[in-house]
Every structure is written in C-alpha cells, then in structure tokens.
Short mmCIF file of C-alpha atoms in Angstrom, two decimals:
data_model
loop_
_atom_site.label_atom_id
_atom_site.label_comp_id
_atom_site.label_asym_id
_atom_site.label_seq_id
_atom_site.Cartn_x
_atom_site.Cartn_y
_atom_site.Cartn_z
CA MET A 1 -31.68 149.29 -68.32
CA LYS A 2 -31.45 147.71 -71.70
CA LYS A 3 -27.72 145.88 -71.98
CA VAL A 4 -25.71 146.31 -74.41
CA PRO A 5 -23.60 142.88 -76.08
CA LEU A 6 -19.73 143.77 -77.31
CA LEU A 7 -17.75 142.06 -78.28
CA GLU A 8 -14.19 144.96 -78.19
CA ILE A 9 -13.18 147.91 -75.87
CA PHE A 10 -9.74 148.13 -77.35
CA GLY A 11 -7.49 151.67 -77.93
CA PRO A 12 -6.46 154.30 -77.85
CA THR A 13 -5.48 153.71 -81.70
CA ILE A 14 -6.64 155.70 -85.10
CA GLN A 15 -9.35 155.73 -86.81
CA GLY A 16 -8.74 153.99 -90.03
CA GLU A 17 -12.17 154.52 -91.98
CA GLY A 18 -14.61 157.26 -93.45
CA MET A 19 -14.47 161.61 -92.10
CA VAL A 20 -12.65 160.69 -89.41
CA ILE A 21 -10.02 158.16 -90.31
CA GLY A 22 -6.79 159.81 -88.53
CA GLN A 23 -8.54 160.63 -85.62
CA LYS A 24 -7.44 158.65 -81.80
CA THR A 25 -10.07 156.88 -80.88
CA MET A 26 -11.32 154.21 -78.10
CA PHE A 27 -13.11 151.62 -79.78
CA LEU A 28 -16.57 149.74 -78.94
CA ARG A 29 -17.51 146.53 -81.11
CA THR A 30 -20.87 145.91 -80.80
CA GLY A 31 -22.15 141.59 -80.97
CA GLY A 32 -25.40 140.95 -83.90
CA CYS A 33 -25.75 142.69 -87.41
CA ASP A 34 -29.18 142.36 -89.94
CA TYR A 35 -26.55 141.92 -93.33
CA ARG A 36 -24.15 139.68 -93.71
CA CYS A 37 -22.05 140.57 -96.64
CA SER A 38 -19.81 138.24 -98.29
CA TRP A 39 -16.39 140.34 -97.46
CA CYS A 40 -16.70 140.86 -94.72
CA ASP A 41 -13.98 141.65 -91.96
CA SER A 42 -15.98 141.51 -89.05
CA ALA A 43 -18.48 138.52 -89.15
CA PHE A 44 -17.16 137.44 -85.95
CA THR A 45 -19.90 140.21 -84.68
CA TRP A 46 -23.04 138.04 -86.15
CA ASP A 47 -21.22 134.21 -86.74
CA GLY A 48 -21.03 132.86 -83.35
CA SER A 49 -17.25 132.02 -83.25
CA GLN A 50 -16.95 135.18 -81.05
CA LYS A 51 -19.39 135.00 -78.11
CA PRO A 52 -20.11 138.78 -77.29
CA ASP A 53 -21.00 139.92 -72.86
CA LEU A 54 -23.78 141.92 -72.03
CA MET A 55 -23.10 145.73 -70.07
CA GLU A 56 -25.04 148.11 -68.99
CA ALA A 57 -24.18 151.43 -69.78
CA GLN A 58 -22.35 152.45 -67.16
CA GLU A 59 -19.99 149.35 -67.03
CA ILE A 60 -19.05 150.14 -71.08
CA VAL A 61 -17.61 153.49 -70.13
CA THR A 62 -16.06 152.65 -66.74
CA GLN A 63 -14.00 149.66 -69.01
CA LEU A 64 -13.95 152.88 -71.81
CA GLU A 65 -11.80 155.05 -68.98
CA ALA A 66 -9.89 151.60 -67.29
CA LYS A 67 -8.48 150.73 -70.95
CA GLY A 68 -7.65 154.46 -72.46
CA GLY A 69 -7.60 156.35 -68.86
CA SER A 70 -6.12 160.33 -70.14
CA LEU A 71 -5.11 158.92 -73.69
CA PHE A 72 -8.74 159.84 -74.68
CA SER A 73 -11.69 162.20 -75.85
CA HIS A 74 -13.59 160.63 -78.84
CA VAL A 75 -14.69 157.12 -78.78
CA THR A 76 -16.17 155.43 -82.11
CA ILE A 77 -18.63 152.81 -81.83
CA SER A 78 -18.48 149.51 -84.67
CA GLY A 79 -19.67 146.35 -84.63
CA GLY A 80 -21.84 144.30 -86.85
CA ASN A 81 -24.53 147.35 -86.89
CA PRO A 82 -24.53 149.11 -83.66
CA ALA A 83 -27.80 150.65 -84.70
CA LEU A 84 -30.17 147.38 -83.57
CA HIS A 85 -29.31 148.02 -79.10
CA ASP A 86 -31.05 150.88 -77.41
CA GLY A 87 -28.86 150.66 -75.10
CA LEU A 88 -25.65 152.61 -76.86
CA GLY A 89 -28.23 155.77 -75.87
CA GLU A 90 -27.43 155.84 -72.31
CA VAL A 91 -23.47 155.39 -73.77
CA VAL A 92 -23.34 158.18 -75.30
CA ARG A 93 -25.54 160.72 -72.80
CA LEU A 94 -22.65 159.42 -70.44
CA LEU A 95 -19.67 160.39 -72.32
CA GLN A 96 -21.17 163.82 -73.73
CA GLU A 97 -21.25 164.09 -69.82
CA LYS A 98 -17.15 163.89 -69.76
CA GLY A 99 -17.29 166.28 -72.77
CA ILE A 100 -15.90 162.88 -74.71
CA GLN A 101 -16.76 163.10 -78.34
CA THR A 102 -19.09 159.98 -81.02
CA ALA A 103 -18.22 158.85 -83.64
CA VAL A 104 -20.31 155.89 -86.19
CA GLU A 105 -20.00 153.51 -88.83
CA THR A 106 -23.47 151.60 -89.57
CA GLN A 107 -25.17 150.96 -93.10
CA GLY A 108 -28.66 153.03 -92.33
CA SER A 109 -30.74 150.46 -91.60
CA PHE A 110 -31.79 150.20 -88.94
CA TRP A 111 -33.61 154.27 -86.67
CA LYS A 112 -32.62 154.74 -83.56
CA GLU A 113 -33.11 158.11 -81.92
CA TRP A 114 -29.71 158.46 -80.29
CA MET A 115 -28.04 157.91 -83.68
CA THR A 116 -28.76 162.40 -83.70
CA ASP A 117 -27.02 162.61 -80.88
CA ILE A 118 -23.45 160.97 -81.96
CA ASP A 119 -21.35 163.66 -83.19
CA GLU A 120 -19.94 162.04 -86.11
CA VAL A 121 -22.43 159.27 -88.12
CA THR A 122 -20.93 157.54 -91.06
CA ILE A 123 -24.42 155.75 -93.15
CA SER A 124 -21.97 153.14 -95.29
CA PRO A 125 -24.63 151.18 -98.19
CA LYS A 126 -23.65 148.10 -98.98
CA PRO A 127 -22.59 147.58 -102.84
CA PRO A 128 -23.37 144.81 -104.55
CA SER A 129 -20.27 143.00 -103.95
CA SER A 130 -21.55 142.74 -100.92
CA GLY A 131 -24.08 140.72 -101.79
CA MET A 132 -26.87 142.68 -100.24
CA GLN A 133 -29.90 145.38 -101.04
CA THR A 134 -30.00 148.67 -100.31
CA ASN A 135 -33.64 149.57 -98.74
CA TRP A 136 -33.64 153.39 -99.94
CA GLU A 137 -36.46 154.30 -98.07
CA GLN A 138 -34.76 153.52 -94.76
CA LEU A 139 -31.13 155.49 -96.41
CA ASP A 140 -33.27 158.81 -96.86
CA THR A 141 -34.90 158.69 -93.28
CA TYR A 142 -30.89 158.33 -92.24
CA ILE A 143 -30.05 161.20 -94.46
CA HIS A 144 -33.11 163.41 -93.76
CA ARG A 145 -32.67 162.47 -90.01
CA LEU A 146 -29.26 163.65 -90.32
CA LYS A 147 -28.97 166.79 -92.02
CA GLY A 148 -28.88 169.98 -90.51
CA ARG A 149 -27.74 169.34 -87.46
CA GLN A 150 -25.36 171.71 -85.24
CA LYS A 151 -22.50 170.84 -85.15
CA LYS A 152 -22.39 167.47 -85.90
CA GLN A 153 -21.76 166.18 -89.23
CA VAL A 154 -22.79 163.28 -91.45
CA SER A 155 -21.51 161.16 -94.40
CA LEU A 156 -21.15 158.66 -96.60
CA LYS A 157 -18.87 155.45 -97.73
CA VAL A 158 -19.09 152.76 -100.02
CA VAL A 159 -16.31 150.46 -100.20
CA ILE A 160 -15.11 149.51 -103.47
CA PHE A 161 -14.70 145.20 -104.22
CA ASP A 162 -15.37 146.73 -109.02
CA GLU A 163 -16.87 148.66 -111.40
CA THR A 164 -20.22 147.94 -110.55
CA ASP A 165 -19.65 149.23 -106.60
CA LEU A 166 -18.44 152.40 -108.61
CA SER A 167 -21.38 152.63 -110.21
CA TYR A 168 -23.29 151.81 -106.59
CA ALA A 169 -21.70 154.56 -105.15
CA ALA A 170 -22.35 157.00 -108.17
CA GLU A 171 -25.95 155.71 -108.20
CA VAL A 172 -25.71 157.11 -103.53
CA HIS A 173 -23.24 159.74 -104.73
CA GLU A 174 -26.32 161.10 -106.71
CA ARG A 175 -28.96 160.92 -105.25
CA TYR A 176 -27.01 162.25 -102.01
CA PRO A 177 -25.10 165.22 -103.55
CA GLU A 178 -25.74 167.40 -100.97
CA VAL A 179 -23.66 164.93 -97.89
CA GLU A 180 -19.72 164.02 -97.91
CA MET A 181 -18.76 161.19 -99.92
CA PHE A 182 -15.60 158.80 -98.83
CA LEU A 183 -14.75 155.48 -101.23
CA GLN A 184 -12.70 153.59 -99.54
CA THR A 185 -10.89 150.36 -100.99
CA GLY A 186 -12.25 146.94 -100.02
CA ASN A 187 -10.26 144.37 -98.37
CA ASP A 188 -10.70 140.99 -100.29
CA GLU A 189 -8.21 139.61 -98.95
CA TRP A 190 -9.15 139.85 -94.56
CA SER A 191 -7.94 136.53 -93.44
CA THR A 192 -3.83 136.77 -94.34
CA ALA A 193 -1.84 137.01 -91.54
CA GLU A 194 0.70 137.46 -94.37
CA ASN A 195 1.12 141.89 -93.73
CA GLN A 196 3.64 142.76 -96.03
CA TRP A 197 2.78 141.09 -98.67
CA LEU A 198 -1.15 142.55 -97.44
CA LEU A 199 0.07 145.90 -97.36
CA THR A 200 1.72 146.10 -101.08
CA HIS A 201 -2.06 144.53 -102.36
CA LEU A 202 -4.02 146.50 -100.48
CA LEU A 203 -2.18 149.73 -101.93
CA ASN A 204 -2.47 148.11 -105.61
CA ARG A 205 -6.13 148.47 -105.63
CA TYR A 206 -6.42 151.69 -103.72
CA GLU A 207 -3.81 152.62 -106.49
CA TRP A 208 -6.46 151.18 -108.86
CA LEU A 209 -9.74 153.50 -107.32
CA VAL A 210 -7.71 156.09 -107.68
CA GLU A 211 -7.46 155.24 -111.48
CA GLN A 212 -10.86 154.78 -112.11
CA ALA A 213 -12.42 158.32 -109.93
CA LEU A 214 -10.51 160.80 -111.72
CA HIS A 215 -11.80 159.43 -114.47
CA SER A 216 -15.11 159.23 -113.87
CA GLU A 217 -17.27 162.51 -114.17
CA ARG A 218 -20.13 161.16 -111.66
CA LEU A 219 -17.09 160.74 -108.42
CA ASN A 220 -16.07 164.57 -109.54
CA ASP A 221 -16.52 165.69 -105.88
CA VAL A 222 -15.78 162.32 -103.39
CA LYS A 223 -13.19 161.04 -101.40
CA VAL A 224 -10.78 158.45 -102.38
CA LEU A 225 -9.02 156.33 -99.08
CA PRO A 226 -7.34 153.60 -98.06
CA GLN A 227 -7.88 151.27 -95.30
CA LEU A 228 -5.75 152.76 -92.75
CA HIS A 229 -6.15 150.46 -90.31
CA THR A 230 -5.03 147.46 -92.42
CA LEU A 231 -2.39 149.32 -93.73
CA LEU A 232 -0.36 149.30 -90.63
CA TRP A 233 -1.08 146.18 -88.20
CA GLY A 234 -3.22 143.63 -91.29
CA ASN A 235 -5.88 142.05 -90.62
CA LYS A 236 -5.06 142.12 -86.89
CA GLN A 237 -8.25 141.64 -84.24
CA GLY A 238 -8.49 145.07 -81.69
CA VAL A 239 -5.95 146.96 -83.45
#
C-alpha cells in the first residue's frame, strides 16, 4: 500500500477558499508540488524547509479522528499538489466508508483516478503572475473527467494579483463556461506577521478585485471571494 507524505493534519477549522468557503472541515496537507509559483504561500510543502511524514491510509484516518473527534464530517486535502500521490485514493475510500465528505484542490496538472471519488474538486490553474505555464490539454482532461458526476461538484478558482491575471481568468472562464468559476484575492504579503496590517491590506485588494470584476463583461458569471482564513488568522500555519 502506497504511503502519503503528510506535513499537516489539523482542524476542525473553516475552509477559506473556493466553492466550499466557510465549510467546517479537517485538513490534510501533503508534501510535494510540481509547480514553483512565485507567490506560493505554502512553499514549505516543496522547498525542503519542512519534512513530511510518510503515512499509510489507516494511520492518516486514525490521526484525523484523534484530532477532530466527533467534531467533523468533512475533510479537505491540500498541498502542494495532492494529485501527485496515489495513496490518497485509499484515504478517500476509508473516509467515505465513514460517511465523511472530501474536498481537494489541485492545479490540474496531474490526473489521478481517485479524483473522481472526491465530493468537491477545486481546479486552480495558475495565472501569469505565478510564473507557471498552463497545459491546456491537461486542464481539458480534468474538466472532461469530472463533469457530470452524480452528487459531486467541480469548480475552477483563479487567484488574482493583477490585470494580467484577470485576463487569464477570463480566458479560463470562456474555455469552460459550464464550470462554476471563482476569483480570489491573492496574498502578496504571505510572510508578514502583522495581522492587523495584513487584514486592511487584503481587504483593499479584495475591494480592487470586486471593482475589476464589476466592470468586466467577460466576468459576468464569476463569484469573487476573499481568502477567508488570512482575514481571520493572517499567515499563521495550521489553522
């Protein structure tokens, strides 16, 4: 049985992003990523600064229950890029047997069959400000394989830092108009510990993003979100 590199198991907390924003959830954060985004706020998942533990599926579920007790019925799998890890398929299966819903976020660069079993898949292709290039064929594969699943959801989320990112988001939205699209404020101050200053800064950025979307015909059907957990807890890890 394939083990999963785990950096964090924490919660219950509140999901801060995308279509499940506000959802009470536990978090699994995996190590490793095939991207190196310039503004990554979770670089510790791939830069070697924190070492993951290799864990089997049952051990992961046992730790989730030890930390969350009876206070959760939803688990979010995050990274890095969780889609690098085959072993998560067994984790998802064990959680489903217990009636626990699952969510995952990935940039859509690697496909894993266990993705089809996830209740809420957020595909977050990275805009130009990240320094990464989108493989549109891979993204097409994700959308094609995840659409039409019964009682399961898929959405797109693009983090926005500037007007070039907005244009990219509009391109993504026009390519997949049938998939719900979320725009989210980018955190360009991911290292500061000045929470009150960061709160004001991010709210100003959110206001800018809202205004941009309101004046764009190409973005009439999108939803515009803040990054909720940074408004609540700043850049603190494990919340």
